[in-house]
Coordinates of C-alpha atoms and ligand atoms in Angstrom, one line a residue:
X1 CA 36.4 45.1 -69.8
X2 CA 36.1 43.3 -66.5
X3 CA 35.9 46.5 -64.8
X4 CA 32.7 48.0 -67.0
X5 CA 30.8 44.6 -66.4
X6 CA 31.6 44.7 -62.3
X7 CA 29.2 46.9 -60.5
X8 CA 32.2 47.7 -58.4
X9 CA 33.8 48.9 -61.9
X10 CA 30.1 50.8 -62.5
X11 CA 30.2 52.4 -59.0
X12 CA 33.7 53.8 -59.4
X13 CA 33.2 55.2 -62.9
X14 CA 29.8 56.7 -62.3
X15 CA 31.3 58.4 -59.0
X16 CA 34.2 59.6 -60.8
X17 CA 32.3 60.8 -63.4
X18 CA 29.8 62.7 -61.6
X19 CA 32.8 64.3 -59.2
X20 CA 34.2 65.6 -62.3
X21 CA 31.1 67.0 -64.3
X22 CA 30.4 68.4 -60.9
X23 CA 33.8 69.5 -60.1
X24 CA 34.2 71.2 -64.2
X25 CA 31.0 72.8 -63.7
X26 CA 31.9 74.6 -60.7
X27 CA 35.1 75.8 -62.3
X28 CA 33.3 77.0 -65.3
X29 CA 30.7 79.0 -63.1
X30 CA 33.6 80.0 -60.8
X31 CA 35.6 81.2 -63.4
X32 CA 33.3 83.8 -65.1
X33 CA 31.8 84.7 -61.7
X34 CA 35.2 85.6 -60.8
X35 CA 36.1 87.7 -64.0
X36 CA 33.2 90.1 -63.3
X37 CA 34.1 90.0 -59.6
X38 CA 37.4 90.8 -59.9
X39 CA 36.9 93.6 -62.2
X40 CA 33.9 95.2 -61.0
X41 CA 36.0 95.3 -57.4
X42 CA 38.8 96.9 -59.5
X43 CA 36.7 99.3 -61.3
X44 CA 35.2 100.5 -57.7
X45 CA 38.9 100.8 -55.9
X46 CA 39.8 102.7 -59.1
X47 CA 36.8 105.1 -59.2
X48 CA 36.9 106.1 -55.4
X49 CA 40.8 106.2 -55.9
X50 CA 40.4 108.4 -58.3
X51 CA 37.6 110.3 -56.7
X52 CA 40.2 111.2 -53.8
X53 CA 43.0 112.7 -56.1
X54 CA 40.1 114.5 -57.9
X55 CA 39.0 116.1 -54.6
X56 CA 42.7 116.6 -53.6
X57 CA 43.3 118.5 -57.2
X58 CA 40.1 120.2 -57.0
X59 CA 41.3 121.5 -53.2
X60 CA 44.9 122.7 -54.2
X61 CA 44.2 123.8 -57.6
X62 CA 46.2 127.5 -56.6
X63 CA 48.8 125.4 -56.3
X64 CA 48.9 123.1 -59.5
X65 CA 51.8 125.3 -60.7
X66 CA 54.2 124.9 -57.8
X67 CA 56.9 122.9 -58.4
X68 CA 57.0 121.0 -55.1
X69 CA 53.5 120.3 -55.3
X70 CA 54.2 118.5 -58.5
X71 CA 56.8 117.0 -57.7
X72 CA 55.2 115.4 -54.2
X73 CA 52.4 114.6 -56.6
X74 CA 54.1 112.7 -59.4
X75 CA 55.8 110.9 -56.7
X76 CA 52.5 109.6 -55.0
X77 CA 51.7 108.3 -58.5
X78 CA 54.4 106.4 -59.2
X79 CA 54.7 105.2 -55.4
X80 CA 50.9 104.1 -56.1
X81 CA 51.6 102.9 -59.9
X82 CA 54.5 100.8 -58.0
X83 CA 52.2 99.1 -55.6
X84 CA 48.7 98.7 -57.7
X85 CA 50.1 98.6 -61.2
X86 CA 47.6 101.6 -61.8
X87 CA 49.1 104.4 -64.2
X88 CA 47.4 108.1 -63.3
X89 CA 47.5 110.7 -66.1
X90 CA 45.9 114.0 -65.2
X91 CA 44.6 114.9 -69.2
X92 CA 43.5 118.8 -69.8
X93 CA 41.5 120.7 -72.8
X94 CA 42.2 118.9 -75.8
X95 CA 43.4 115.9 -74.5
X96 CA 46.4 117.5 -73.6
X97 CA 48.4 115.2 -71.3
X98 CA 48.8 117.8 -68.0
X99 CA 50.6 115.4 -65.7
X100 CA 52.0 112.2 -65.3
X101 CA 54.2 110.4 -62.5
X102 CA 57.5 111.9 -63.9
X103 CA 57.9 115.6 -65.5
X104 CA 61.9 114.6 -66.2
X105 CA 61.6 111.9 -68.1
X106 CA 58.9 112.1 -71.0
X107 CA 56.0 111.5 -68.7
X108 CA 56.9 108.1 -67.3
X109 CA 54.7 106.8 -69.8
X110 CA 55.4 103.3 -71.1
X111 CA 57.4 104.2 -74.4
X112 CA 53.9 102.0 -76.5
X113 CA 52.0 104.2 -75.4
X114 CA 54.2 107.1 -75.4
X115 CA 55.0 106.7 -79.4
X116 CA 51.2 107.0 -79.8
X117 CA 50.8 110.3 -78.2
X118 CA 49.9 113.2 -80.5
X119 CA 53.3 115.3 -79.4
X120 CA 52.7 119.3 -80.8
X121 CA 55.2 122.6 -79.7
X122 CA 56.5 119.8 -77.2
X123 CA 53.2 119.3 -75.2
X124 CA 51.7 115.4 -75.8
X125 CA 47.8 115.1 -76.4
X126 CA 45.8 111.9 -77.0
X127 CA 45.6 111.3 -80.4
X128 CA 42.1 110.3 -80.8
X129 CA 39.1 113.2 -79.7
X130 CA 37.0 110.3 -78.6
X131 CA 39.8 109.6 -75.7
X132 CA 38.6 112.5 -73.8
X133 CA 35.5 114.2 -75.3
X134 CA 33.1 112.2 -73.1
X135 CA 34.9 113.4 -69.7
X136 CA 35.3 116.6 -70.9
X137 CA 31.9 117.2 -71.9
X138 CA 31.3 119.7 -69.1
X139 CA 28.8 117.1 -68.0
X140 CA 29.9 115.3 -64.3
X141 CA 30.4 111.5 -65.8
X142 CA 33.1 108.8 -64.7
X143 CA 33.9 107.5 -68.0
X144 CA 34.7 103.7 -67.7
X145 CA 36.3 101.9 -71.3
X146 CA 37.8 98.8 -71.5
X147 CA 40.0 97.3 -74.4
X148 CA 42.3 99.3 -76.4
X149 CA 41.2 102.4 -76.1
X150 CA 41.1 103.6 -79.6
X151 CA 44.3 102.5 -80.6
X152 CA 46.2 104.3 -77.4
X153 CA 47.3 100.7 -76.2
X154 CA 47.3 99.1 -79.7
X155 CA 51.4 98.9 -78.9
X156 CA 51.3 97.5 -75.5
X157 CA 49.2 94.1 -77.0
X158 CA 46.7 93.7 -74.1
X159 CA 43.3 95.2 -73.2
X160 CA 43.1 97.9 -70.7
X161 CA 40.7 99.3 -68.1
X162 CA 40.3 102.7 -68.2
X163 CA 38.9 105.0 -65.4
X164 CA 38.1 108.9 -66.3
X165 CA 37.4 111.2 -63.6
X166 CA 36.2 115.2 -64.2
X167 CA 38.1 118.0 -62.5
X168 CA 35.7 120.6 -61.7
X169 CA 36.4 123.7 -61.2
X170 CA 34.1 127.0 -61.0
X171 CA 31.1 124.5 -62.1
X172 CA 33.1 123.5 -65.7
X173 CA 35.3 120.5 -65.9
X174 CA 38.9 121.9 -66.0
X175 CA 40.9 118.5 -67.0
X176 CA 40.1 114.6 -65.9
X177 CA 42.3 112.5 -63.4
X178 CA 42.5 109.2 -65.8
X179 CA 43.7 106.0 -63.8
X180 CA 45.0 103.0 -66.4
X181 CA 45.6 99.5 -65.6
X182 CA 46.2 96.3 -68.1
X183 CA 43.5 93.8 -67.8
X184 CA 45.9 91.2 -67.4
X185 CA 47.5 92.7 -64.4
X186 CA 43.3 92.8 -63.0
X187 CA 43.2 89.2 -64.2
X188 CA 46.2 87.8 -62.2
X189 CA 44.1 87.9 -59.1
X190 CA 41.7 86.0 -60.8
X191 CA 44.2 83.4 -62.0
X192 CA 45.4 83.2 -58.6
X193 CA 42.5 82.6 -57.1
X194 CA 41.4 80.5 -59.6
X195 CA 44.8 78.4 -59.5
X196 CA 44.3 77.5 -55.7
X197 CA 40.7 76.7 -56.8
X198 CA 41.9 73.8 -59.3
X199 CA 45.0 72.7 -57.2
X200 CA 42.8 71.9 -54.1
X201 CA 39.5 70.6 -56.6
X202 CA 42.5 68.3 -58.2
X203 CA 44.0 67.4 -54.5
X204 CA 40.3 66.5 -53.1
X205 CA 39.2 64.6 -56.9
X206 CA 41.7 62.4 -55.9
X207 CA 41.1 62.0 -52.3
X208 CA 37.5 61.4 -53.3
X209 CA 38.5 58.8 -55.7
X210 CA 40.4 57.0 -53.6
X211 CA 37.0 57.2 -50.7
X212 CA 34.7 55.8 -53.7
X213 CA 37.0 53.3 -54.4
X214 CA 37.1 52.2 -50.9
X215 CA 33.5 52.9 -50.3
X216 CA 32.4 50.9 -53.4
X217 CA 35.2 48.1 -52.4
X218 CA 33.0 47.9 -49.1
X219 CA 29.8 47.8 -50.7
X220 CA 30.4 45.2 -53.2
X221 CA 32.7 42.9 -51.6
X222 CA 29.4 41.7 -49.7
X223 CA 27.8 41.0 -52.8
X224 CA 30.9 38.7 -53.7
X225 CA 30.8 36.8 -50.6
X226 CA 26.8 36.0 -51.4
X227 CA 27.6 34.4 -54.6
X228 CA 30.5 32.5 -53.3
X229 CA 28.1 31.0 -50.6
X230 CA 25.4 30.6 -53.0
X231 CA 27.7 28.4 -55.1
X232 CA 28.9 26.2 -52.0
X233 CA 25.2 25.6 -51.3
X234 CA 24.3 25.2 -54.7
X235 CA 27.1 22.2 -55.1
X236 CA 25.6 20.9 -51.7
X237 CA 27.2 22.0 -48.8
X238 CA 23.7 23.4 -47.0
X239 CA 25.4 24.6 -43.7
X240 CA 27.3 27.5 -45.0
X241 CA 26.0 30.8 -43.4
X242 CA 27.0 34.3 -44.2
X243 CA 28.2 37.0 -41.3
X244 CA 27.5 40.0 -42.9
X245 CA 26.0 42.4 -40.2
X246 CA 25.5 45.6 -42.1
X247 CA 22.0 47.3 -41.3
X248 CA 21.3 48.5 -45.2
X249 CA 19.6 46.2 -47.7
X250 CA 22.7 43.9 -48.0
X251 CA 22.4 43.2 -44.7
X252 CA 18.7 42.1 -44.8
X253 CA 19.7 40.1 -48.3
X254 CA 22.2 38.1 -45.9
X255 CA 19.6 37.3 -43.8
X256 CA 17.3 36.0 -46.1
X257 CA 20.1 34.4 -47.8
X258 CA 20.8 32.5 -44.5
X259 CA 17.3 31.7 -44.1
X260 CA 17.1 30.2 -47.3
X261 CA 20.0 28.0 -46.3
X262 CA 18.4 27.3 -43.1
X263 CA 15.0 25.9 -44.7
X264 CA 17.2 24.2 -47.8
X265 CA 19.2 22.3 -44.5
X266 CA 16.2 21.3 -43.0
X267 CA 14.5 20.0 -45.9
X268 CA 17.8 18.4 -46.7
X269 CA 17.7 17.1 -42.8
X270 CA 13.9 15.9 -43.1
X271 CA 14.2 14.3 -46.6
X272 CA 17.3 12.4 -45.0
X273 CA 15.5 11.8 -42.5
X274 CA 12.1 10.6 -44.8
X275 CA 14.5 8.4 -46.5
X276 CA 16.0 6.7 -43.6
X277 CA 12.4 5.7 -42.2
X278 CA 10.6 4.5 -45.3
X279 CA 14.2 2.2 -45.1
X280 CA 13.2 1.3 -42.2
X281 CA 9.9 0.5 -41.8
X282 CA 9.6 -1.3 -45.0
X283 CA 13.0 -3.4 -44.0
X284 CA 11.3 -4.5 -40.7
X285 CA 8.3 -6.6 -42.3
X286 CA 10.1 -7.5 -45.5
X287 CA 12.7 -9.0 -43.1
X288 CA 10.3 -11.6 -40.9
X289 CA 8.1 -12.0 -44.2
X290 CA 11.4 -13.1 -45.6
X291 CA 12.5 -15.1 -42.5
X292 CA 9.1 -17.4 -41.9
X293 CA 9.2 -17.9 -45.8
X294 CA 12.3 -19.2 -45.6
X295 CA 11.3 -21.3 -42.0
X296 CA 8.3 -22.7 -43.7
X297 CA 10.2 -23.9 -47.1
X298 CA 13.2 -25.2 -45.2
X299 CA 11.3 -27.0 -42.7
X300 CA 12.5 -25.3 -40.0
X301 CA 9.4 -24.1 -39.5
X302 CA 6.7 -27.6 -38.8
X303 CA 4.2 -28.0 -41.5
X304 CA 1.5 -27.7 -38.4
X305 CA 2.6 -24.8 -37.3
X306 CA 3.4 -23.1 -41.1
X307 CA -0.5 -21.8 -40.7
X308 CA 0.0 -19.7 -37.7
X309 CA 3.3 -18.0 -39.5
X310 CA 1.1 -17.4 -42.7
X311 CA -1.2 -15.1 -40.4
X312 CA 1.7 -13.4 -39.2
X313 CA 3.4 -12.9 -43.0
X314 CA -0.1 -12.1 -44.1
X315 CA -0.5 -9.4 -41.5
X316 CA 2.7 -8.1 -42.5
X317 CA 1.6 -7.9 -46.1
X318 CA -1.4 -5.5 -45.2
X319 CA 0.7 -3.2 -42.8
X320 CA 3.1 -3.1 -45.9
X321 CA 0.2 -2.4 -48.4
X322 CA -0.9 0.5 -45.7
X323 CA 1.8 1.5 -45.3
X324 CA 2.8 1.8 -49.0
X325 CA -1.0 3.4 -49.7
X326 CA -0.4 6.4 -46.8
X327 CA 2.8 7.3 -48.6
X328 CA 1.1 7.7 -51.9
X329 CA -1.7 9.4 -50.1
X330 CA 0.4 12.1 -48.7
X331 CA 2.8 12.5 -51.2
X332 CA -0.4 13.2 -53.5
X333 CA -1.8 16.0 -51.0
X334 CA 1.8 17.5 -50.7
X335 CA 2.2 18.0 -54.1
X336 CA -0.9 19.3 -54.2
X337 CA -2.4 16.8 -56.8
X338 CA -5.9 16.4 -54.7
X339 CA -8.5 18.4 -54.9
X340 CA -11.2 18.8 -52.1
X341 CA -15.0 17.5 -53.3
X342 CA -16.2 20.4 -50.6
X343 CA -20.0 19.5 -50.1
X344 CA -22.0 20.5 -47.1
X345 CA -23.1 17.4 -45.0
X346 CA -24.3 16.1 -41.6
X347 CA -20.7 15.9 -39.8
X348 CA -23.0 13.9 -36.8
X349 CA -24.5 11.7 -39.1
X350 CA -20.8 10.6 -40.3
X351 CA -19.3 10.4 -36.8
X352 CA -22.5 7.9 -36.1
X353 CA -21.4 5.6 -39.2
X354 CA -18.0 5.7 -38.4
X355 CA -18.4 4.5 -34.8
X356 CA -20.7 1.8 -36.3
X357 CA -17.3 0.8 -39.1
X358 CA -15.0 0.5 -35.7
X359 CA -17.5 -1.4 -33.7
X360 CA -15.8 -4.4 -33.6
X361 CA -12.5 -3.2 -32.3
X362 CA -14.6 -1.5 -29.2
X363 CA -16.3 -4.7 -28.4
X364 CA -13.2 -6.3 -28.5
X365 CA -11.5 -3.9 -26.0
X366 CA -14.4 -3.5 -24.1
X367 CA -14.7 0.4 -24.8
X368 CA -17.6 2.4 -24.6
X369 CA -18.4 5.4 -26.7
X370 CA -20.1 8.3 -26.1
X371 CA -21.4 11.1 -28.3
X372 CA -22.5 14.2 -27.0
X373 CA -23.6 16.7 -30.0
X374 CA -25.0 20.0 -29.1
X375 CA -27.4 19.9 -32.1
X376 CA -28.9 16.8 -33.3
X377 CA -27.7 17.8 -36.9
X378 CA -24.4 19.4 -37.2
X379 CA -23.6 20.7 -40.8
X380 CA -20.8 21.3 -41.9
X381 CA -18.8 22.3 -45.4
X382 CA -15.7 19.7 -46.6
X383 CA -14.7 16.7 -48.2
X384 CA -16.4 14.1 -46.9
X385 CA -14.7 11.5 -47.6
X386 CA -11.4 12.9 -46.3
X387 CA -13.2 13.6 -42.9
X388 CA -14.3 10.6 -42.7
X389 CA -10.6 9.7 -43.0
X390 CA -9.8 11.9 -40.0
X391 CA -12.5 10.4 -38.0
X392 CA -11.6 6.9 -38.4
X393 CA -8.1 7.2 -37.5
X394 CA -8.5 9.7 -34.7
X395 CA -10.8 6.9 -33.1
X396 CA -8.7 4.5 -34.3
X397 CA -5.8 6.1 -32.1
X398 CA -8.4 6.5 -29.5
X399 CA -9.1 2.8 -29.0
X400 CA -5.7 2.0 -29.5
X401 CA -4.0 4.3 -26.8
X402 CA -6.6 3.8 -24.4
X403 CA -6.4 0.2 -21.9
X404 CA -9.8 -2.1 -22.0
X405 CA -12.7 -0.3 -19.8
X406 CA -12.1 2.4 -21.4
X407 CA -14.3 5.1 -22.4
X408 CA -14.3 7.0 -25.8
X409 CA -16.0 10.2 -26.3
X410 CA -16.5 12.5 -29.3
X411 CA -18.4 15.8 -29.4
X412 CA -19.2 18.6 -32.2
X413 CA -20.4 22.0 -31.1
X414 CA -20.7 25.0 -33.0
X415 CA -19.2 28.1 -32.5
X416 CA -19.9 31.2 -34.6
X417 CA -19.4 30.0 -38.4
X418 CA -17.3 26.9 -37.4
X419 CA -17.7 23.4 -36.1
X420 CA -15.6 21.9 -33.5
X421 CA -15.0 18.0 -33.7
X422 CA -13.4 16.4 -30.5
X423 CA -12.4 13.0 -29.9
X424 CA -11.2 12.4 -26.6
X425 CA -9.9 9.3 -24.3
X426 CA -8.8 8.3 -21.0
X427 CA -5.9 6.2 -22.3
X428 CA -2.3 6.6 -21.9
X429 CA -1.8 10.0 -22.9
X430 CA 0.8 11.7 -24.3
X431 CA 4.2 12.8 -23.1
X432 CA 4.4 16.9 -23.5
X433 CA 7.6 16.5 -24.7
X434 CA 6.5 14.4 -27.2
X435 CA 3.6 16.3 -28.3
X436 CA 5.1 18.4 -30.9
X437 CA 6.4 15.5 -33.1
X438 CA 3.4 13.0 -33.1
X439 CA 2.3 14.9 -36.2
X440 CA 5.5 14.4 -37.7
X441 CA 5.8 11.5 -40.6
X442 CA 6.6 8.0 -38.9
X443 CA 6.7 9.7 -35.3
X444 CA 5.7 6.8 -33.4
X445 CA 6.6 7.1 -29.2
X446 CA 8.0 4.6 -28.0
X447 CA 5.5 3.3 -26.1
X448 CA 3.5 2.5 -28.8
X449 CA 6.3 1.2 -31.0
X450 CA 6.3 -1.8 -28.5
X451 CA 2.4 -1.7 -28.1
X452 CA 1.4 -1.3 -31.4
X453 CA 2.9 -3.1 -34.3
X454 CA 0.6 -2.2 -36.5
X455 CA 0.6 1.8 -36.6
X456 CA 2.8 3.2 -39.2
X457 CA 3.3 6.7 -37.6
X458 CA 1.8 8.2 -41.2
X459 CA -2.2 8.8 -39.9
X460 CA -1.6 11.8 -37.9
X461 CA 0.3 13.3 -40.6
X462 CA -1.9 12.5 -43.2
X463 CA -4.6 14.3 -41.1
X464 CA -3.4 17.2 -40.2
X465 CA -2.9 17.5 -44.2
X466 CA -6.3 17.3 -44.6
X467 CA -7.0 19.5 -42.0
X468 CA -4.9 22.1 -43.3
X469 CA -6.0 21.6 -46.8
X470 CA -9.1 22.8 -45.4
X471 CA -7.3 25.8 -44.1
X472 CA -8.6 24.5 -40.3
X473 CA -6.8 24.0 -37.7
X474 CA -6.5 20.5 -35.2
X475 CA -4.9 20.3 -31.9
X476 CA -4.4 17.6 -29.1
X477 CA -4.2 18.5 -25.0
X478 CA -2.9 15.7 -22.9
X479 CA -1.9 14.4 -20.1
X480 CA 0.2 10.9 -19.8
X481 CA -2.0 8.7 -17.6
X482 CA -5.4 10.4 -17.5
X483 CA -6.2 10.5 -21.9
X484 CA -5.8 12.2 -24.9
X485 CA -8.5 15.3 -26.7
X486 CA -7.8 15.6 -30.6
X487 CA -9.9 18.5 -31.6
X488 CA -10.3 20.0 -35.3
X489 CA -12.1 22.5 -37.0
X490 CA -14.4 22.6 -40.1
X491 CA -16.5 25.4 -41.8
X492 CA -20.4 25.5 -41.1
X493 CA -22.0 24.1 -43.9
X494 CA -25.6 24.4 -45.2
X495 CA -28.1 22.3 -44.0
X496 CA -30.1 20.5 -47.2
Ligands
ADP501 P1 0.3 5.5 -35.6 O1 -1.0 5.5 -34.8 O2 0.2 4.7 -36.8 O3 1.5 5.1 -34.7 P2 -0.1 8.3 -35.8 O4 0.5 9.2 -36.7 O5 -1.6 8.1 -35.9 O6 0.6 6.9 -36.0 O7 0.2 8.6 -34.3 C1 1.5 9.0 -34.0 C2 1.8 8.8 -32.5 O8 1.0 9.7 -31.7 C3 1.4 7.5 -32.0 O9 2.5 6.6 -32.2 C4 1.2 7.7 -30.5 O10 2.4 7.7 -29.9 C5 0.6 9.1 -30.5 N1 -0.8 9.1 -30.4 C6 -1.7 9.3 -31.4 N2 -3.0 9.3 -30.9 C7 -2.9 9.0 -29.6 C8 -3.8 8.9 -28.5 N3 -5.2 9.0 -28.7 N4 -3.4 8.6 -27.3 C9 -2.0 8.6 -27.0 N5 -1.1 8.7 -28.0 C10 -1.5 8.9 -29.2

């Protein structure tokens, strides 16, 4: 039961199957191609045999009455009865039976075939006019029967071939050289042959067996291994890997297998990771929120001074809030629940307003801004709103990255059917070696962990969702010391 259901169990006993239609097919074909082979080759050696005695009668037929000649004769045809199991009967007029290997002893003759001789004033004929007329005729024929031959080898209870050859003489046919052999004697060849056929077709069936069920062994016990991994990742275990380095397709399903495990790892790995942070930076404010609470209700903490704490709890509140709000908003674009309001709209217009909404924080760090826009209307096609998410924050880095004095600038310029936003400082900078996580959730350097309390390492990521919702692209160059350039993409949009 097992063995039908396993593909290993399927493998085997198509193989096997297949071998042996294949292998009883062959013997089939090869055994009636062999019958006609063998006798048709018989048939010719008999003829051409029997052609030469003709010619050798036909030469010394003055002679056909000397006793030594007969004698030397009949012994050549027993000698060649002896070593082809080939009986030649030289038959005269009438069917009279002229000669056979031995004149002493009732012709030689097998005594079943003897007993069915017409015997007359002490001379034997064939019985049956149809056993001779034919080569007799006068006409130059080979006669060929097989079978019985009318009765003659009824007695000896197998089939015959029968060869009939004229004896010409003076233009008439004089008598026939007849050459007699039982079919099963032709056949043994056959059966021969046809025995070594089957021994080494049995000896390689079962060599062949034994390579499919090593071969199939080998191709299966891959497929095993894959479902024993897939079950250790499945019950959590994500850093099992498979080394299966065959080059066919169960190679390249190993290797997707162990990408698979790869990504499950690192999404394992990140949401760890996710988990550990959100921990973290909700612990942090809940912790001195807790703390100057406590202060304030215990006394520890002056009444006069409870005012200047409040600030501080309250500021905590709103970076909690923020917080809280930024991990809603990206979990909802992750999952995909947002949908883009695209609408084609002044993108200068919107960087003009925005500066305007972060005015304060410039004055207070004494920044200037500059705007340098190729066109004095720059249209473009996305979600407004959104962008004007991307703007704030980007700026909002901007200012926040970059010491008083500073200067901010952004640009948009158009090229072919896309618009290219830039916001760009002269502010700290960025390590390179910190460039490729800043876009990472919570990714905060540590620079501005000490610098800036407030950021909650989220807006970068929450941009370059939007950004790639979008399907546009956003990259930063930088160099630590000299300023940061965020640049993004958007679609030209239609001006209105
Ligand atoms: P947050 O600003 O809340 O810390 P972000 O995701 O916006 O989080 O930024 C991630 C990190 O990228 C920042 O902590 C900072 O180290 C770096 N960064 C972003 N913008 C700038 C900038 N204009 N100049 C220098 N560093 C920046």
């Amino acid at each position: 039961m097992f063995f039908r259901k396993s593909i290993f169990g399927k493998l085997v006993t198509a193989f096997t199957a297949i071998l042996i239609f294949g292998f009883s097919m062959t013997s089939i074909m090869m055994y009636y191609f062999l019958s006609d082979y063998v006798i048709n080759e018989k048939v010719v050696t008999m003829e051409q045999t029997g052609k030469q005695l003709v010619d050798y009668l036909e030469s010394s037929l003055g002679e056909i009455n000397n006793p030594f000649f007969i004698i030397n004769f009949t012994l050549f045809l027993k000698a060649y009865r002896l070593n082809n199991q080939i009986f030649i009967w030289l038959i005269g007029p009438e069917g009279r039976v002229l000669l056979t290997e031995n004149i002493n002893n009732e012709f030689g003759m097998p005594e079943e075939i003897l007993q069915k001789l017409k015997k007359e004033r002490g001379e034997y004929y064939l019985p049956d006019t149809r056993q001779y007329e034919k080569v007799l005729s006068g006409d130059e024929v080979i006669v060929k029967e097989e079978g019985y031959f009318y009765g003659l080898f009824d007695l000896t209870k197998m089939p015959w071939l029968t060869i009939q050859v004229p004896v010409r003489s003076g233009g008439k046919t004089v008598a026939a050289i007849y050459l007699n052999t039982p079919i099963p004697e032709v056949d043994k060849a056959k059966t021969a042959v046809f025995r070594f056929f089957m021994v080494s077709g049995f000896v390689s069936i079962c060599i062949s067996v034994v390579l499919i069920y090593i071969y199939s062994r080998r191709l299966t016990s891959p497929i095993k291994e894959i479902t024993k991994a897939a079950k250790i990742i499945s019950s959590g275990e994500f850093t099992k890997r498979l080394n299966i380095s065959s080059q066919d397709e169960i190679g390249e399903l190993s290797n997707a297998f162990n990408q698979m495990a790869k990504s499950l790892q690192n999404l394992e790995e990140m949401r760890r990771a996710f988990i550990a942070n959100i921990s973290h930076e909700l612990r942090t404010p809940m912790t001195s929120i807790k703390g100057f609470i406590e202060g304030i209700l215990d006394g520890t903490i002056p009444q006069e001074r409870a005012k200047d704490y409040l600030v501080i709890v309250k500021d905590e509140t709103s970076r909690l809030s923020r917080l809280v709000n930024d991990l809603l908003d990206l979990a909802r674009m992750e999952s995909g629940d947002i949908k883009l309001n695209l609408v084609d709209f002044d993108i200068n217009e919107l960087i003009r307003l925005c500066v305007i909404k972060l005015e304060n924080m410039f004055v207070e760090k004494n920044l200037s801004v500059e705007a340098s826009f190729e066109d004095e209307k720059t249209f473009v096609r996305a979600d407004r709103d959104a962008i004007e998410r991307v703007i704030i924050n980007l700026l909002h880095n901007a200012a926040k990255f970059t010491p008083e004095g500073g200067k901010i600038e952004i640009a948009t310029r158009r090229i072919r059917n896309q618009v290219y936003v830039s916001v760009k400082d002269n502010g700290i900078g960025i390590n390179p070696d910190e460039l490729e996580f800043i876009w990472d959730r919570f990714y905060k350097s540590d620079k501005s962990r000490s610098k800036d309390k407030a950021g909650t390492g989220l807006g970068l990521a929450i941009i370059k969702n939007i950004i790639n919702e979008h399907n546009q692209k956003i990259w930063v160059e930088s160099e630590p010391g000299k300023g940061s350039e965020f640049t993004f993409t958007l679609e030209k949009g239609l001006s209105n």
